[in-house]
XYZ file of N, CA and C in Angstrom:
354
model
N 0.855 -1.185 0.000
C 0.000 0.000 0.000
C 0.890 1.233 0.000
N 0.654 2.170 -0.903
C 1.508 3.352 -0.974
C 1.332 4.227 0.262
N 2.364 4.965 0.563
C 2.349 5.896 1.679
C 1.436 7.063 1.332
N 0.448 7.333 2.202
C -0.500 8.429 1.962
C -0.208 9.546 2.952
N 0.554 10.516 2.503
C 0.867 11.672 3.315
C -0.119 12.781 2.996
N -0.271 13.710 3.907
C -1.143 14.857 3.673
C -0.642 15.621 2.454
N -1.511 15.807 1.494
C -1.149 16.525 0.277
C -0.736 17.958 0.611
N -1.519 18.620 1.461
C -1.192 19.998 1.832
C 0.179 20.070 2.489
N 0.470 19.106 3.355
C 1.770 19.076 4.024
C 2.903 18.857 3.046
N 2.711 17.935 2.118
C 3.745 17.678 1.111
C 4.003 18.901 0.250
N 2.933 19.595 -0.134
C 3.101 20.792 -0.961
C 3.883 21.845 -0.199
N 3.477 22.092 1.037
C 4.144 23.130 1.824
C 5.613 22.803 2.038
N 5.911 21.569 2.411
C 7.301 21.169 2.653
C 8.120 21.237 1.370
N 7.572 20.704 0.282
C 8.292 20.721 -0.995
C 8.532 22.144 -1.469
N 7.517 22.987 -1.352
C 7.637 24.363 -1.811
C 8.691 25.106 -0.997
N 8.612 25.010 0.318
C 9.565 25.729 1.161
C 10.990 25.228 0.946
N 11.160 23.925 0.857
C 12.488 23.368 0.620
C 13.039 23.830 -0.716
N 12.210 23.822 -1.741
C 12.635 24.266 -3.066
C 13.048 25.730 -3.045
N 12.218 26.572 -2.441
C 12.516 28.004 -2.410
C 13.777 28.286 -1.606
N 13.912 27.663 -0.439
C 15.104 27.891 0.379
C 16.364 27.414 -0.337
N 16.293 26.254 -0.959
C 17.445 25.741 -1.707
C 17.780 26.671 -2.864
N 16.737 27.100 -3.569
C 16.959 27.980 -4.698
C 17.600 29.289 -4.256
N 17.087 29.888 -3.183
C 17.638 31.173 -2.728
C 19.119 31.035 -2.369
N 19.485 29.936 -1.728
C 20.887 29.718 -1.373
C 21.737 29.591 -2.636
N 21.315 28.749 -3.569
C 22.086 28.549 -4.795
C 22.139 29.816 -5.636
N 21.020 30.521 -5.703
C 20.975 31.743 -6.504
C 21.913 32.805 -5.924
N 21.901 32.965 -4.601
C 22.776 33.952 -3.966
C 24.241 33.602 -4.202
N 24.566 32.327 -4.162
C 25.946 31.894 -4.344
C 26.408 32.065 -5.791
N 25.474 32.059 -6.735
C 25.877 32.127 -8.142
C 25.721 33.518 -8.762
N 25.210 34.484 -8.019
C 25.020 35.836 -8.546
C 26.313 36.620 -8.446
N 26.796 37.198 -9.542
C 28.033 37.971 -9.493
C 27.867 39.196 -8.589
N 28.944 39.549 -7.914
C 28.922 40.737 -7.058
C 28.629 41.959 -7.901
N 27.812 42.844 -7.380
C 27.500 44.082 -8.073
C 26.361 43.981 -9.071
N 25.848 42.788 -9.325
C 24.733 42.654 -10.261
C 23.472 43.178 -9.588
N 22.755 44.041 -10.279
C 21.531 44.577 -9.699
C 20.397 43.584 -9.894
N 19.373 43.731 -9.069
C 18.214 42.842 -9.114
C 17.554 42.869 -10.489
N 17.547 44.030 -11.144
C 16.905 44.167 -12.446
C 17.708 43.517 -13.567
N 19.011 43.293 -13.355
C 19.856 42.697 -14.387
C 19.707 41.187 -14.464
N 19.158 40.593 -13.429
C 19.083 39.135 -13.366
C 17.732 38.643 -13.883
N 17.751 37.615 -14.710
C 16.476 37.033 -15.149
C 15.864 36.216 -14.010
N 14.553 36.077 -14.035
C 13.895 35.199 -13.068
C 14.305 33.760 -13.328
N 14.387 32.997 -12.265
C 14.761 31.590 -12.367
C 13.530 30.714 -12.178
N 13.396 29.681 -12.991
C 12.236 28.801 -12.861
C 12.387 27.862 -11.658
N 11.291 27.663 -10.945
C 11.233 26.724 -9.827
C 9.983 25.878 -10.022
N 10.165 24.568 -10.016
C 9.058 23.634 -10.218
C 8.409 23.311 -8.879
N 7.074 23.439 -8.809
C 6.293 23.056 -7.633
C 5.310 21.996 -8.093
N 5.405 20.794 -7.516
C 4.548 19.687 -7.906
C 3.541 19.395 -6.794
N 2.282 19.236 -7.176
C 1.227 18.838 -6.251
C 0.660 17.513 -6.716
N 0.671 16.538 -5.830
C 0.052 15.247 -6.121
C -1.337 15.304 -5.501
N -2.360 15.174 -6.333
C -3.723 15.440 -5.906
C -4.671 14.399 -6.476
N -5.924 14.459 -6.023
C -6.960 13.578 -6.544
C -8.321 14.150 -6.212
N -9.285 13.923 -7.084
C -10.651 14.349 -6.804
C -11.287 13.494 -5.722
N -10.695 12.337 -5.411
C -11.216 11.462 -4.368
C -10.641 11.751 -2.998
N -9.815 12.747 -2.867
C -9.111 13.075 -1.628
C -9.780 14.272 -0.965
N -10.166 14.135 0.306
C -10.876 15.222 0.980
C -9.984 16.405 1.342
N -8.685 16.188 1.514
C -7.799 17.308 1.864
C -7.153 17.950 0.634
N -7.469 17.470 -0.548
C -6.850 18.003 -1.758
C -7.381 19.363 -2.203
N -8.674 19.667 -2.063
C -9.134 20.983 -2.530
C -8.375 22.166 -1.919
N -8.057 22.175 -0.608
C -7.251 23.294 -0.099
C -5.857 23.346 -0.721
N -5.262 22.193 -0.967
C -3.941 22.165 -1.593
C -4.031 22.634 -3.040
N -5.082 22.224 -3.745
C -5.296 22.691 -5.120
C -5.441 24.211 -5.151
N -6.188 24.750 -4.181
C -6.384 26.204 -4.107
C -5.066 26.920 -3.814
N -4.251 26.347 -2.920
C -2.942 26.932 -2.618
C -2.059 26.945 -3.858
N -2.040 25.850 -4.595
C -1.233 25.782 -5.810
C -1.687 26.839 -6.817
N -3.001 27.011 -6.951
C -3.519 28.026 -7.869
C -3.113 29.435 -7.420
N -3.177 29.703 -6.109
C -2.760 31.015 -5.604
C -1.278 31.263 -5.861
N -0.454 30.235 -5.652
C 0.984 30.378 -5.915
C 1.232 30.701 -7.376
N 0.506 30.015 -8.255
C 0.680 30.235 -9.689
C 0.266 31.646 -10.082
N -0.854 32.100 -9.567
C -1.359 33.437 -9.929
C -0.533 34.563 -9.315
N -0.130 34.397 -8.052
C 0.538 35.502 -7.352
C 2.044 35.539 -7.576
N 2.655 34.383 -7.886
C 4.104 34.320 -8.062
C 4.785 35.106 -6.926
N 4.686 34.618 -5.668
C 5.048 35.402 -4.491
C 6.536 35.571 -4.190
N 7.405 34.939 -4.924
C 8.835 35.015 -4.620
C 9.533 35.830 -5.702
N 10.148 36.938 -5.302
C 10.816 37.770 -6.298
C 12.023 37.038 -6.876
N 12.250 37.224 -8.151
C 13.368 36.584 -8.828
C 13.094 35.148 -9.228
N 11.846 34.691 -9.021
C 11.496 33.298 -9.284
C 10.231 33.253 -10.139
N 10.237 32.383 -11.147
C 9.025 32.061 -11.894
C 8.599 30.664 -11.471
N 7.496 30.587 -10.708
C 6.999 29.277 -10.293
C 6.337 28.586 -11.470
N 6.692 27.337 -11.665
C 6.049 26.485 -12.661
C 5.318 25.434 -11.847
N 3.995 25.468 -11.877
C 3.219 24.575 -11.019
C 2.647 23.424 -11.831
N 2.724 22.236 -11.249
C 2.160 21.033 -11.861
C 1.197 20.390 -10.876
N 0.026 20.060 -11.337
C -0.954 19.335 -10.538
C -1.019 17.926 -11.118
N -0.496 16.971 -10.374
C -0.385 15.591 -10.868
C -1.391 14.717 -10.115
N -2.358 14.186 -10.847
C -3.462 13.435 -10.256
C -3.086 11.962 -10.089
N -3.074 11.512 -8.835
C -2.693 10.144 -8.491
C -3.888 9.200 -8.594
N -3.594 7.909 -8.700
C -4.678 6.938 -8.875
C -4.965 6.090 -7.641
N -4.222 6.241 -6.554
C -4.445 5.338 -5.420
C -5.713 5.633 -4.624
N -6.409 6.716 -4.925
C -7.712 6.961 -4.302
C -8.834 6.322 -5.112
N -8.527 5.780 -6.277
C -9.558 5.198 -7.139
C -10.221 3.968 -6.532
N -9.606 3.363 -5.522
C -10.156 2.136 -4.938
C -11.268 2.396 -3.919
N -11.697 3.655 -3.755
C -12.760 3.936 -2.778
C -14.141 3.988 -3.429
N -14.240 3.615 -4.687
C -15.542 3.496 -5.318
C -15.793 4.388 -6.516
N -14.944 5.354 -6.739
C -15.109 6.237 -7.895
C -13.760 6.437 -8.544
N -13.679 6.201 -9.850
C -12.406 6.337 -10.563
C -12.236 7.779 -11.049
N -11.152 8.389 -10.637
C -10.810 9.751 -11.035
C -10.405 9.712 -12.511
N -11.140 10.419 -13.379
C -10.879 10.300 -14.823
C -9.527 10.858 -15.265
N -8.897 11.719 -14.471
C -7.616 12.309 -14.869
C -6.440 11.705 -14.103
N -6.713 10.661 -13.334
C -5.637 10.078 -12.536
C -4.683 9.270 -13.411
N -3.471 9.121 -12.888
C -2.438 8.386 -13.616
C -1.598 7.584 -12.627
N -1.379 6.333 -12.952
C -0.527 5.505 -12.108
C 0.914 6.030 -12.094
N 1.342 6.614 -13.193
C 2.694 7.179 -13.257
C 2.868 8.307 -12.239
N 1.819 9.104 -12.016
C 1.909 10.166 -11.011
C 2.017 9.573 -9.604
N 1.283 8.485 -9.356
C 1.384 7.805 -8.053
C 2.793 7.266 -7.847
N 3.368 6.681 -8.884
C 4.731 6.153 -8.782
C 5.741 7.274 -8.550
N 5.538 8.410 -9.189
C 6.436 9.558 -9.012
C 6.389 10.039 -7.561
N 5.177 10.136 -6.992
C 5.049 10.564 -5.603
C 5.719 9.554 -4.675
N 5.525 8.273 -4.920
C 6.156 7.242 -4.097
C 7.678 7.322 -4.170
N 8.197 7.651 -5.347
C 9.648 7.778 -5.497
C 10.177 8.938 -4.662
N 9.420 10.043 -4.582
C 9.830 11.161 -3.741
C 9.810 10.769 -2.265
N 8.824 9.973 -1.870
C 8.670 9.598 -0.459
C 9.662 8.518 -0.021
N 10.193 7.770 -0.978
C 11.122 6.683 -0.654
C 12.457 7.237 -0.167
N 13.097 6.533 0.751
C 14.420 6.981 1.211
C 15.407 7.025 0.046
N 16.199 8.063 0.010
C 17.215 8.209 -1.029
C 18.445 7.409 -0.594
N 19.078 6.677 -1.520
C 20.229 5.845 -1.147
C 21.401 6.648 -0.561
N 21.506 7.928 -0.901
C 22.618 8.730 -0.388
C 22.353 9.294 1.006
N 21.098 9.176 1.488
C 20.761 9.683 2.822
C 20.971 8.602 3.861
N 21.529 8.979 4.978
C 21.687 8.004 6.061
C 20.492 8.106 6.986
N 20.187 7.007 7.659
C 19.134 7.036 8.661
C 17.975 6.337 8.196
């Protein structure tokens, strides 16, 4: 059985980790003296694993839409993806846009990475 984590929690953690990592890397790679206007925005991917069969997904879907519309981080162009998983299909209604590949992608993110200890 796949690991079912809170979608909202996963989005928030993934988004914050991505932004913090990006800000660190961007600051380290920006030449001294470059003005904010001289630098192009950098793309940052935000992925949401969602389903119409999930009761906590609508707030996460709304958050993803707000992030896409507001683009709240200066110097960053958020690219948002809403990936519909299929593991909620076993509760009696099949989500027409779900994909097993999206479920596998989410599971791969949740799996321990071989380079991490613990």
